[in-house]
Amino acid sequence: MTIELSTPGVDGLNEVVGALREWQYDGAPMQLHPGDLGWFWRFGAEATAAAVRTWSRDGRILAVGLLDHPRLLRLAIAPEARRDEELARRLVEDVTRPERGVLAAGKAHVDASMCTLIQDLLFEAGWKADEPWTPLRRDLTEPVEDPGVRIEVIGPERAHVRTAVQRASFAGSTFTDERWHAMAAGPPYTDARCLVAYDDQGDAVAAVTVWSAGPGKPGLLEPMGVHREHRRRGYGTAITIAAAAALQRLGSSSAIVCTPSSNIAAVTTYESAGFRRLPEIHDHYRDA
């Protein structure tokens, strides 16, 4: 059977989320996580479906891509398909040729760091390695320490607190209450939690969303931020420890996160919260 590229409708997203859950395991290379789809779901189910691409053979999904941006594709590959040359060649052809409907023409990026075969073919096609990213992991088989600050698990009635911290943490953030509710309505949020940390004065100072892929599988932090008026006081470490504890309660075997290597403050924060730095990875890009 040949490889089939498709864009699932909203009714096909559950199958995509299920595949991504199945492909997560400890020791796996960093790749697209069901929580990445869950975080994108803040734009709504229709927008999420429109941003997803799947590559299948004989009705079985072998690869999933998420267009975080029209010129940025993030991938996940089924573990048994990482040496599938037919899949790799078809995928590279599809991302290289704009008429295939994956990446727009011009400068574009692909995160294929989980598959050496795809990376090699991208290099052959003229793509180049981009700036490095640092994955980090914390094992959750041992008890997680107390974060040392008050932590609130955010429900629908307190969504405004979570969104306000997000906007105060990231310049240009468009995370509104409406988008929180859209995110929370998505299937990936069934196994997710939003947490907010408070200082001694009762001010909300940091926030994180954590995403489980199911019991015994790695859970993801996406995103984590500290309010711009409360930085360099240890709140990033505190909310990250709280995130690890929340994932442990959800049954996750480990907590994972990935950040640009140039963001030294973020890498240091995660390490101070008990995360271990893993070897750097790279996106690939083509020039305009």
XYZ file of C-alpha atoms in Angstrom:
288
model
C 0.000 0.000 0.000
C 1.170 3.529 -0.718
C 1.556 6.299 1.834
C -1.474 8.587 2.064
C -1.209 12.218 3.207
C -4.387 13.674 4.671
C -5.832 16.465 6.783
C -8.308 14.960 9.260
C -11.599 16.609 10.002
C -12.670 17.388 13.535
C -14.138 13.899 13.787
C -10.702 12.431 13.033
C -8.823 14.224 15.805
C -9.567 11.585 18.443
C -7.725 9.007 16.348
C -4.769 11.382 15.986
C -4.640 12.061 19.740
C -4.845 8.316 20.376
C -1.898 7.645 18.076
C 0.210 10.311 19.755
C -0.601 8.857 23.177
C 0.408 5.381 22.002
C 3.774 6.596 20.676
C 4.957 8.165 23.959
C 7.299 6.132 26.149
C 10.219 6.773 28.474
C 13.459 6.960 26.569
C 11.747 8.013 23.346
C 13.200 10.964 21.450
C 11.413 14.266 21.973
C 8.562 14.557 19.497
C 5.035 15.885 19.111
C 3.019 15.044 22.246
C -0.780 14.908 22.636
C -0.358 17.933 24.897
C 0.986 19.928 21.958
C -2.311 19.343 20.187
C -4.100 20.129 23.439
C -2.389 23.500 23.764
C -3.123 24.313 20.093
C -6.789 23.454 20.760
C -7.175 26.908 22.345
C -7.833 28.093 18.778
C -10.762 25.692 18.486
C -11.340 22.197 17.146
C -11.722 23.328 13.523
C -8.444 25.262 13.541
C -6.682 22.326 15.184
C -7.952 19.884 12.577
C -6.871 22.247 9.784
C -3.349 22.391 11.254
C -2.891 18.611 11.467
C -1.427 16.378 8.770
C -1.241 12.593 8.897
C 0.693 10.033 6.852
C -0.929 6.607 6.768
C -0.509 3.230 5.130
C -3.359 0.741 4.807
C -5.486 2.916 7.095
C -2.923 3.052 9.923
C -1.388 6.384 10.946
C 2.420 6.277 10.808
C 3.242 9.974 11.259
C 1.483 13.087 12.549
C 2.421 16.695 11.865
C 1.151 19.857 13.526
C 1.511 23.195 11.758
C 2.276 25.440 14.704
C 2.628 28.090 12.003
C 2.103 27.880 8.219
C 5.899 27.602 7.937
C 6.621 25.383 10.983
C 5.756 21.679 11.051
C 6.325 19.594 14.184
C 6.322 15.823 13.734
C 5.785 12.572 15.579
C 6.600 9.194 14.056
C 5.328 5.776 15.152
C 8.283 4.016 16.833
C 8.213 1.092 14.386
C 8.172 3.497 11.396
C 11.340 5.473 12.153
C 13.325 3.255 9.748
C 10.572 3.162 7.122
C 12.320 4.559 4.040
C 9.142 4.818 1.962
C 7.488 6.909 4.676
C 10.564 9.102 5.150
C 10.933 9.828 1.426
C 7.235 10.599 0.988
C 7.220 12.861 4.036
C 10.274 14.822 2.862
C 8.732 15.223 -0.604
C 5.502 16.497 0.936
C 7.161 19.087 3.184
C 9.497 20.231 0.398
C 6.817 20.806 -2.256
C 4.325 23.574 -1.319
C 1.714 22.247 -3.742
C 1.310 19.192 -1.487
C -0.446 21.422 1.049
C 1.847 20.925 4.038
C 4.272 23.862 4.277
C 3.820 27.199 2.557
C 6.364 28.364 -0.009
C 9.397 30.291 1.175
C 11.422 29.870 4.333
C 10.081 27.002 6.419
C 11.002 24.830 9.397
C 10.481 21.151 10.223
C 11.055 19.483 13.578
C 12.090 15.958 12.596
C 14.606 15.511 15.397
C 13.069 12.143 16.377
C 13.971 10.473 13.066
C 17.551 10.321 11.762
C 16.402 8.976 8.398
C 14.129 11.970 7.761
C 16.874 14.359 8.897
C 19.344 12.807 6.463
C 16.879 13.135 3.597
C 16.154 16.749 4.508
C 19.886 17.493 4.361
C 20.071 15.818 0.947
C 17.196 18.040 -0.209
C 19.087 21.180 0.852
C 17.583 21.803 4.295
C 19.906 23.018 7.067
C 20.100 22.532 10.835
C 18.580 25.409 12.811
C 19.295 26.710 16.327
C 19.490 24.036 19.060
C 16.761 23.151 21.551
C 17.287 21.516 24.935
C 14.930 18.727 26.057
C 14.756 18.041 29.785
C 13.222 15.183 31.758
C 12.357 14.465 35.386
C 11.725 10.909 36.555
C 8.528 10.605 38.600
C 9.078 7.233 40.257
C 10.197 8.962 43.471
C 8.124 11.382 45.597
C 8.135 15.013 44.426
C 9.084 17.638 46.995
C 6.788 20.421 48.179
C 7.086 23.491 45.913
C 7.076 25.861 48.898
C 4.298 28.119 47.600
C 0.517 27.912 47.415
C -0.651 26.156 44.248
C -4.159 26.324 42.821
C -5.576 23.887 40.281
C -7.569 26.075 37.928
C -11.128 25.160 36.960
C -13.515 26.902 34.554
C -14.619 29.507 37.093
C -10.997 30.608 37.633
C -9.825 30.544 34.028
C -9.329 34.321 34.090
C -6.513 33.922 36.632
C -4.655 31.418 34.441
C -5.002 33.501 31.293
C -3.918 36.718 33.014
C -0.667 35.130 34.214
C -0.026 33.764 30.725
C -0.402 37.205 29.152
C 1.853 38.725 31.826
C 4.484 36.046 31.202
C 4.752 36.103 27.404
C 4.920 39.266 25.338
C 2.258 39.220 22.659
C 0.288 36.348 24.204
C -3.310 36.137 22.972
C -4.467 33.617 25.588
C -7.961 34.778 26.582
C -10.646 33.244 28.782
C -12.487 32.157 25.648
C -9.397 30.354 24.402
C -8.898 28.653 27.769
C -12.425 27.251 27.554
C -11.825 26.110 23.955
C -8.638 24.340 25.086
C -10.374 22.729 28.061
C -13.124 21.412 25.763
C -10.616 19.375 23.736
C -10.092 15.643 24.401
C -6.402 16.063 25.392
C -7.448 18.241 28.348
C -9.208 15.279 29.959
C -5.774 14.339 31.309
C -4.419 17.861 31.804
C -4.262 20.423 34.588
C -3.666 24.186 34.762
C -1.794 25.321 37.879
C -1.186 28.803 39.283
C 1.335 29.698 42.001
C 0.762 32.496 44.527
C 3.165 34.570 46.624
C 2.729 35.422 50.310
C 0.608 38.459 49.406
C -1.837 36.317 47.427
C -0.709 37.541 44.006
C -0.718 35.057 41.123
C 2.947 34.862 40.108
C 3.420 31.854 37.816
C 1.408 29.333 35.835
C 1.794 26.079 33.934
C -0.322 23.606 32.014
C 0.590 19.917 32.230
C -0.559 17.171 29.867
C -0.640 13.468 30.624
C -0.363 10.939 27.797
C -1.808 8.259 30.061
C -0.576 6.184 33.014
C 3.020 5.036 32.728
C 3.854 7.487 29.946
C 5.754 10.804 29.869
C 3.711 13.916 30.616
C 4.435 17.323 29.085
C 4.756 20.860 30.482
C 3.371 23.269 27.864
C 3.542 26.145 28.595
C 5.159 27.424 31.816
C 5.565 31.124 32.566
C 6.372 33.541 35.379
C 4.661 36.928 35.662
C 7.045 39.617 34.430
C 6.716 41.535 37.721
C 7.675 38.521 39.857
C 10.736 37.058 38.175
C 14.068 35.989 39.723
C 12.363 35.001 43.001
C 12.232 31.242 42.524
C 8.635 31.042 41.336
C 9.598 29.357 38.064
C 11.245 26.556 40.001
C 8.266 26.312 42.359
C 5.631 26.044 39.621
C 7.781 23.510 37.736
C 8.026 21.307 40.836
C 4.254 21.629 41.238
C 3.865 20.593 37.601
C 5.922 17.454 38.201
C 3.784 16.607 41.233
C 0.578 17.115 39.233
C 1.784 14.795 36.473
C 2.771 12.207 39.071
C -0.776 12.307 40.468
C -2.073 11.788 36.917
C 0.032 8.633 36.665
C 2.798 9.938 34.405
C 6.105 8.071 34.546
C 8.140 11.207 33.870
C 7.793 14.898 33.085
C 9.289 16.324 29.891
C 9.782 19.810 28.507
C 11.760 21.408 25.680
C 13.089 24.959 25.425
C 15.468 26.857 23.108
C 19.042 26.302 24.280
C 19.574 30.048 24.033
C 17.017 30.529 26.836
C 19.562 29.846 29.545
C 17.253 31.096 32.305
C 14.590 28.536 31.359
C 17.084 25.668 31.179
C 18.459 26.647 34.595
C 14.961 26.858 36.069
C 14.028 23.376 34.894
C 17.303 21.940 36.190
C 16.727 23.581 39.574
C 13.345 21.802 39.663
C 14.978 18.403 39.295
C 14.893 18.028 35.516
C 17.868 16.448 33.773
C 19.195 18.001 30.599
C 19.174 15.686 27.561
C 21.231 16.000 24.352
C 20.326 19.019 22.223
C 18.092 18.641 19.187
C 17.632 20.794 16.077
C 14.843 21.811 13.755
C 15.646 21.907 10.034
C 14.936 24.864 7.769
C 15.067 25.857 4.144
C 15.884 29.366 2.970
C 13.356 31.459 1.108
